[in-house]
mmCIF file of C-alpha atoms in Angstrom:
data_model
loop_
_atom_site.group_PDB
_atom_site.id
_atom_site.type_symbol
_atom_site.label_atom_id
_atom_site.label_comp_id
_atom_site.label_asym_id
_atom_site.label_seq_id
_atom_site.Cartn_x
_atom_site.Cartn_y
_atom_site.Cartn_z
ATOM 1 C CA MET A 1 82.498 145.947 101.422
ATOM 2 C CA THR A 2 84.180 142.439 101.024
ATOM 3 C CA SER A 3 87.174 142.377 98.882
ATOM 4 C CA LYS A 4 87.469 140.120 95.517
ATOM 5 C CA ALA A 5 90.271 138.289 97.425
ATOM 6 C CA ARG A 6 88.033 137.414 100.606
ATOM 7 C CA GLU A 7 84.910 136.482 98.129
ATOM 8 C CA PHE A 8 86.884 134.181 96.294
ATOM 9 C CA ILE A 9 88.485 132.528 99.253
ATOM 10 C CA ASP A 10 85.243 131.778 101.006
ATOM 11 C CA PHE A 11 83.694 130.462 97.540
ATOM 12 C CA TRP A 12 86.737 128.379 97.137
ATOM 13 C CA VAL A 13 86.471 127.044 100.398
ATOM 14 C CA GLU A 14 82.946 126.259 100.257
ATOM 15 C CA ASN A 15 83.431 124.155 97.007
ATOM 16 C CA SER A 16 86.956 122.558 97.771
ATOM 17 C CA ILE A 17 87.192 121.912 101.182
ATOM 18 C CA HIS A 18 85.533 118.597 102.360
ATOM 19 C CA PRO A 19 85.637 116.282 105.175
ATOM 20 C CA ALA A 20 87.400 112.816 104.808
ATOM 21 C CA GLU A 21 85.326 109.929 103.501
ATOM 22 C CA GLN A 22 84.292 107.520 106.399
ATOM 23 C CA TYR A 23 86.081 104.393 106.226
ATOM 24 C CA ARG A 24 89.009 105.331 104.355
ATOM 25 C CA THR A 25 87.210 105.221 101.111
ATOM 26 C CA VAL A 26 88.374 107.705 98.494
ATOM 27 C CA GLY A 27 86.913 111.172 98.739
ATOM 28 C CA ALA A 28 88.015 114.862 98.987
ATOM 29 C CA SER A 29 91.756 115.535 99.282
ATOM 30 C CA GLN A 30 93.076 115.893 102.588
ATOM 31 C CA ASP A 31 96.572 117.237 101.321
ATOM 32 C CA VAL A 32 97.156 120.584 102.739
ATOM 33 C CA ALA A 33 99.956 121.354 100.463
ATOM 34 C CA GLU A 34 97.707 120.276 97.439
ATOM 35 C CA LEU A 35 94.756 122.447 98.379
ATOM 36 C CA THR A 36 97.005 125.057 98.993
ATOM 37 C CA ARG A 37 98.220 125.167 95.786
ATOM 38 C CA ARG A 38 94.740 124.725 94.122
ATOM 39 C CA LEU A 39 93.713 127.675 95.891
ATOM 40 C CA ILE A 40 96.685 129.730 94.861
ATOM 41 C CA ASP A 41 96.242 128.424 91.199
ATOM 42 C CA GLY A 42 92.641 129.260 91.050
ATOM 43 C CA ALA A 43 93.104 132.623 92.521
ATOM 44 C CA LYS A 44 95.606 133.593 90.187
ATOM 45 C CA GLY A 45 93.268 132.726 87.566
ATOM 46 C CA GLN A 46 90.802 135.198 88.695
ATOM 47 C CA GLY A 47 93.511 137.985 88.891
ATOM 48 C CA ILE A 48 93.825 137.674 92.572
ATOM 49 C CA SER A 49 97.563 137.701 93.882
ATOM 50 C CA GLU A 50 98.981 135.300 96.460
ATOM 51 C CA ALA A 51 99.737 138.441 98.490
ATOM 52 C CA ASP A 52 96.295 139.384 98.152
ATOM 53 C CA LEU A 53 95.252 136.158 99.691
ATOM 54 C CA ARG A 54 97.944 136.552 102.670
ATOM 55 C CA ALA A 55 96.512 139.812 103.313
ATOM 56 C CA GLU A 56 93.080 138.504 103.599
ATOM 57 C CA ILE A 57 93.967 135.349 105.517
ATOM 58 C CA GLY A 58 97.553 135.078 106.818
ATOM 59 C CA ASP A 59 99.406 131.871 106.054
ATOM 60 C CA ILE A 60 97.706 130.359 103.465
ATOM 61 C CA SER A 61 98.693 126.835 104.366
ATOM 62 C CA ASP A 62 97.546 127.222 107.794
ATOM 63 C CA TYR A 63 94.325 128.960 106.999
ATOM 64 C CA VAL A 64 93.862 125.355 104.589
ATOM 65 C CA ALA A 65 94.505 123.318 107.559
ATOM 66 C CA GLU A 66 92.317 125.165 109.970
ATOM 67 C CA ARG A 67 89.382 125.024 107.437
ATOM 68 C CA LEU A 68 90.034 121.375 106.761
ATOM 69 C CA HIS A 69 90.252 120.697 110.509
ATOM 70 C CA ALA A 70 86.826 122.283 110.781
ATOM 71 C CA ALA A 71 85.363 120.289 108.260
ATOM 72 C CA ASN A 72 86.606 117.227 109.647
ATOM 73 C CA ASP A 73 85.351 117.976 113.163
ATOM 74 C CA ALA A 74 81.639 119.009 111.475
ATOM 75 C CA GLU A 75 81.362 115.887 110.074
ATOM 76 C CA ARG A 76 82.371 113.794 113.064
ATOM 77 C CA GLU A 77 80.065 115.838 115.125
ATOM 78 C CA ARG A 78 77.184 115.194 112.240
ATOM 79 C CA ARG A 79 77.997 111.352 112.440
ATOM 80 C CA LYS A 80 77.213 111.245 116.189
ATOM 81 C CA SER A 81 73.764 112.475 115.792
#
C-alpha cells in the first residue's frame, strides 16, 4: 500500500514541478530551495512531517532537483520532436 507521504509527494510533483519556459519567459519556478520549501510546507498542511518525506524520498532538496532536471530533460526532448 502506498503511504500518505508518498501519495502527497507524487501529487505535489505532478502539480508543482514544471520545465523552464522556452526563451527565458516567466514560467515555473526553477529554484530548488523554493520548491523544497513549498513541498515541506504543503506536506505539513496535510499532516505529513518533514521526517515522513525524508523516509520516502531521502534528501528532499536532492529529490526536488532530480525531478526538476527530469522535467526539463523531457521538455527538451519534446521540443526536438
